[in-house]
Amino acid sequence: MEIHKSTEDYLESMLILEEEHGYIRSIDIAGHLGVTKPSVSYATKRLRENGYITMDSDGLITLTDSGMKIATSIYERHRLLTEFFVSIGVSPETARTDACKIEHDISEETFDAICKHSGQKRAR
């Protein structure tokens, strides 16, 4: 099944928020992604329907195993690409922005080659 860029962005943001705060709330996702709360409500509904997240009665979100797998993969790509771009002289802000754009479309082969070239280890 093809995973859309927006799905990957939401799941990655949820992982980051969970690491930063220890929990995931819709309002925090909206702030992190710069989107409206209704957009987050729609997205979380779709993510629940696809089995990527669960939501408890207090509105706290938990990534399922399948959601966590996607989130960690995208987040790893983002981190390693950012580090690589910074190592070749790109400013950190531009490196983060470019990594966010590329992380969704880069092939496994190219990503593996970048990791190997830069001496960075993948979590897998």
PDB file of C-alpha atoms in Angstrom:
ATOM      1  CA  MET A   1       0.000   0.000   0.000  1.00  0.00           C
ATOM      2  CA  GLU A   2       1.318   3.439  -0.940  1.00  0.00           C
ATOM      3  CA  ILE A   3       1.753   5.807   1.981  1.00  0.00           C
ATOM      4  CA  HIS A   4       1.119   9.464   1.206  1.00  0.00           C
ATOM      5  CA  LYS A   5       3.553  12.226   2.132  1.00  0.00           C
ATOM      6  CA  SER A   6       0.990  13.823   4.466  1.00  0.00           C
ATOM      7  CA  THR A   7       0.560  10.521   6.326  1.00  0.00           C
ATOM      8  CA  GLU A   8       4.315  10.262   6.755  1.00  0.00           C
ATOM      9  CA  ASP A   9       4.499  13.888   7.955  1.00  0.00           C
ATOM     10  CA  TYR A  10       1.766  13.348  10.541  1.00  0.00           C
ATOM     11  CA  LEU A  11       3.280  10.122  11.858  1.00  0.00           C
ATOM     12  CA  GLU A  12       6.779  11.621  11.993  1.00  0.00           C
ATOM     13  CA  SER A  13       5.452  14.657  13.867  1.00  0.00           C
ATOM     14  CA  MET A  14       3.681  12.394  16.335  1.00  0.00           C
ATOM     15  CA  LEU A  15       6.896  10.513  17.021  1.00  0.00           C
ATOM     16  CA  ILE A  16       8.811  13.756  17.544  1.00  0.00           C
ATOM     17  CA  LEU A  17       6.133  15.099  19.898  1.00  0.00           C
ATOM     18  CA  GLU A  18       6.075  11.858  21.855  1.00  0.00           C
ATOM     19  CA  GLU A  19       9.862  12.035  22.251  1.00  0.00           C
ATOM     20  CA  GLU A  20       9.729  15.709  23.296  1.00  0.00           C
ATOM     21  CA  HIS A  21       6.704  15.640  25.612  1.00  0.00           C
ATOM     22  CA  GLY A  22       6.026  11.995  26.421  1.00  0.00           C
ATOM     23  CA  TYR A  23       2.552  12.258  24.918  1.00  0.00           C
ATOM     24  CA  ILE A  24       0.808  13.236  21.689  1.00  0.00           C
ATOM     25  CA  ARG A  25      -2.141  15.645  21.492  1.00  0.00           C
ATOM     26  CA  SER A  26      -3.953  16.949  18.427  1.00  0.00           C
ATOM     27  CA  ILE A  27      -3.333  20.580  19.378  1.00  0.00           C
ATOM     28  CA  ASP A  28       0.411  19.932  19.541  1.00  0.00           C
ATOM     29  CA  ILE A  29       0.362  18.253  16.123  1.00  0.00           C
ATOM     30  CA  ALA A  30      -1.393  21.309  14.680  1.00  0.00           C
ATOM     31  CA  GLY A  31       1.256  23.599  16.128  1.00  0.00           C
ATOM     32  CA  HIS A  32       4.145  21.403  15.018  1.00  0.00           C
ATOM     33  CA  LEU A  33       2.914  21.086  11.439  1.00  0.00           C
ATOM     34  CA  GLY A  34       1.431  24.574  11.174  1.00  0.00           C
ATOM     35  CA  VAL A  35      -2.028  23.291  10.251  1.00  0.00           C
ATOM     36  CA  THR A  36      -5.506  23.852  11.680  1.00  0.00           C
ATOM     37  CA  LYS A  37      -7.068  21.683  14.370  1.00  0.00           C
ATOM     38  CA  PRO A  38      -9.849  20.575  11.953  1.00  0.00           C
ATOM     39  CA  SER A  39      -7.137  19.384   9.548  1.00  0.00           C
ATOM     40  CA  VAL A  40      -5.582  17.358  12.356  1.00  0.00           C
ATOM     41  CA  SER A  41      -8.995  15.933  13.291  1.00  0.00           C
ATOM     42  CA  TYR A  42      -9.541  14.778   9.731  1.00  0.00           C
ATOM     43  CA  ALA A  43      -6.029  13.331   9.488  1.00  0.00           C
ATOM     44  CA  THR A  44      -6.209  11.498  12.822  1.00  0.00           C
ATOM     45  CA  LYS A  45      -9.541   9.986  11.809  1.00  0.00           C
ATOM     46  CA  ARG A  46      -7.937   8.593   8.648  1.00  0.00           C
ATOM     47  CA  LEU A  47      -4.851   7.427  10.569  1.00  0.00           C
ATOM     48  CA  ARG A  48      -7.094   5.571  13.068  1.00  0.00           C
ATOM     49  CA  GLU A  49      -9.077   3.984  10.229  1.00  0.00           C
ATOM     50  CA  ASN A  50      -5.842   2.766   8.643  1.00  0.00           C
ATOM     51  CA  GLY A  51      -4.559   1.350  11.930  1.00  0.00           C
ATOM     52  CA  TYR A  52      -1.615   3.714  12.379  1.00  0.00           C
ATOM     53  CA  ILE A  53      -2.753   5.302  15.647  1.00  0.00           C
ATOM     54  CA  THR A  54      -5.143   4.833  18.525  1.00  0.00           C
ATOM     55  CA  MET A  55      -6.753   7.587  20.570  1.00  0.00           C
ATOM     56  CA  ASP A  56      -7.923   7.242  24.162  1.00  0.00           C
ATOM     57  CA  SER A  57     -10.933   8.881  25.805  1.00  0.00           C
ATOM     58  CA  ASP A  58      -8.781  11.866  26.842  1.00  0.00           C
ATOM     59  CA  GLY A  59      -7.701  12.468  23.245  1.00  0.00           C
ATOM     60  CA  LEU A  60      -4.146  11.239  23.761  1.00  0.00           C
ATOM     61  CA  ILE A  61      -2.733   9.580  20.664  1.00  0.00           C
ATOM     62  CA  THR A  62      -0.584   6.453  20.531  1.00  0.00           C
ATOM     63  CA  LEU A  63       1.253   5.168  17.490  1.00  0.00           C
ATOM     64  CA  THR A  64       0.488   1.527  16.690  1.00  0.00           C
ATOM     65  CA  ASP A  65       3.288  -0.810  15.648  1.00  0.00           C
ATOM     66  CA  SER A  66       2.612  -0.100  11.962  1.00  0.00           C
ATOM     67  CA  GLY A  67       2.422   3.656  12.602  1.00  0.00           C
ATOM     68  CA  MET A  68       5.633   3.570  14.617  1.00  0.00           C
ATOM     69  CA  LYS A  69       7.433   1.668  11.853  1.00  0.00           C
ATOM     70  CA  ILE A  70       6.569   4.350   9.285  1.00  0.00           C
ATOM     71  CA  ALA A  71       7.308   7.205  11.704  1.00  0.00           C
ATOM     72  CA  THR A  72      10.735   5.893  12.701  1.00  0.00           C
ATOM     73  CA  SER A  73      11.692   5.224   9.086  1.00  0.00           C
ATOM     74  CA  ILE A  74      10.809   8.752   7.972  1.00  0.00           C
ATOM     75  CA  TYR A  75      12.334  10.358  11.066  1.00  0.00           C
ATOM     76  CA  GLU A  76      15.561   8.403  10.542  1.00  0.00           C
ATOM     77  CA  ARG A  77      15.718   9.584   6.935  1.00  0.00           C
ATOM     78  CA  HIS A  78      15.094  13.157   8.050  1.00  0.00           C
ATOM     79  CA  ARG A  79      17.819  13.086  10.707  1.00  0.00           C
ATOM     80  CA  LEU A  80      20.438  11.355   8.582  1.00  0.00           C
ATOM     81  CA  LEU A  81      19.785  13.498   5.511  1.00  0.00           C
ATOM     82  CA  THR A  82      19.940  16.656   7.625  1.00  0.00           C
ATOM     83  CA  GLU A  83      23.253  15.564   9.127  1.00  0.00           C
ATOM     84  CA  PHE A  84      24.630  14.718   5.688  1.00  0.00           C
ATOM     85  CA  PHE A  85      23.622  18.074   4.196  1.00  0.00           C
ATOM     86  CA  VAL A  86      25.133  19.968   7.134  1.00  0.00           C
ATOM     87  CA  SER A  87      28.353  17.949   6.756  1.00  0.00           C
ATOM     88  CA  ILE A  88      28.725  19.142   3.157  1.00  0.00           C
ATOM     89  CA  GLY A  89      28.273  22.792   4.111  1.00  0.00           C
ATOM     90  CA  VAL A  90      24.520  23.413   3.987  1.00  0.00           C
ATOM     91  CA  SER A  91      23.157  25.612   6.784  1.00  0.00           C
ATOM     92  CA  PRO A  92      21.229  23.648   9.438  1.00  0.00           C
ATOM     93  CA  GLU A  93      17.917  25.389   8.654  1.00  0.00           C
ATOM     94  CA  THR A  94      18.196  24.739   4.909  1.00  0.00           C
ATOM     95  CA  ALA A  95      19.397  21.187   5.566  1.00  0.00           C
ATOM     96  CA  ARG A  96      16.303  20.448   7.703  1.00  0.00           C
ATOM     97  CA  THR A  97      13.968  21.967   5.113  1.00  0.00           C
ATOM     98  CA  ASP A  98      15.555  20.070   2.229  1.00  0.00           C
ATOM     99  CA  ALA A  99      15.668  16.809   4.180  1.00  0.00           C
ATOM    100  CA  CYS A 100      11.928  17.137   4.852  1.00  0.00           C
ATOM    101  CA  LYS A 101      11.277  17.464   1.128  1.00  0.00           C
ATOM    102  CA  ILE A 102      13.584  14.635   0.083  1.00  0.00           C
ATOM    103  CA  GLU A 103      12.846  12.098   2.840  1.00  0.00           C
ATOM    104  CA  HIS A 104       9.596  11.043   1.177  1.00  0.00           C
ATOM    105  CA  ASP A 105      10.859  10.483  -2.339  1.00  0.00           C
ATOM    106  CA  ILE A 106      14.435   9.251  -2.113  1.00  0.00           C
ATOM    107  CA  SER A 107      14.949   5.602  -3.073  1.00  0.00           C
ATOM    108  CA  GLU A 108      16.292   3.068  -0.595  1.00  0.00           C
ATOM    109  CA  GLU A 109      19.294   2.563  -2.867  1.00  0.00           C
ATOM    110  CA  THR A 110      20.207   6.261  -2.901  1.00  0.00           C
ATOM    111  CA  PHE A 111      19.544   6.679   0.816  1.00  0.00           C
ATOM    112  CA  ASP A 112      21.718   3.650   1.607  1.00  0.00           C
ATOM    113  CA  ALA A 113      24.485   5.061  -0.606  1.00  0.00           C
ATOM    114  CA  ILE A 114      24.332   8.447   1.180  1.00  0.00           C
ATOM    115  CA  CYS A 115      24.512   6.695   4.548  1.00  0.00           C
ATOM    116  CA  LYS A 116      27.447   4.568   3.420  1.00  0.00           C
ATOM    117  CA  HIS A 117      29.275   7.536   1.878  1.00  0.00           C
ATOM    118  CA  SER A 118      28.848   9.645   4.994  1.00  0.00           C
ATOM    119  CA  GLY A 119      29.634   6.814   7.405  1.00  0.00           C
ATOM    120  CA  GLN A 120      26.225   7.044   9.042  1.00  0.00           C
ATOM    121  CA  LYS A 121      24.584   3.888  10.355  1.00  0.00           C
ATOM    122  CA  ARG A 122      20.913   3.123   9.765  1.00  0.00           C
ATOM    123  CA  ALA A 123      18.816   1.878  12.668  1.00  0.00           C
ATOM    124  CA  ARG A 124      16.816  -0.654  10.663  1.00  0.00           C
TER     125      ARG A 124
END
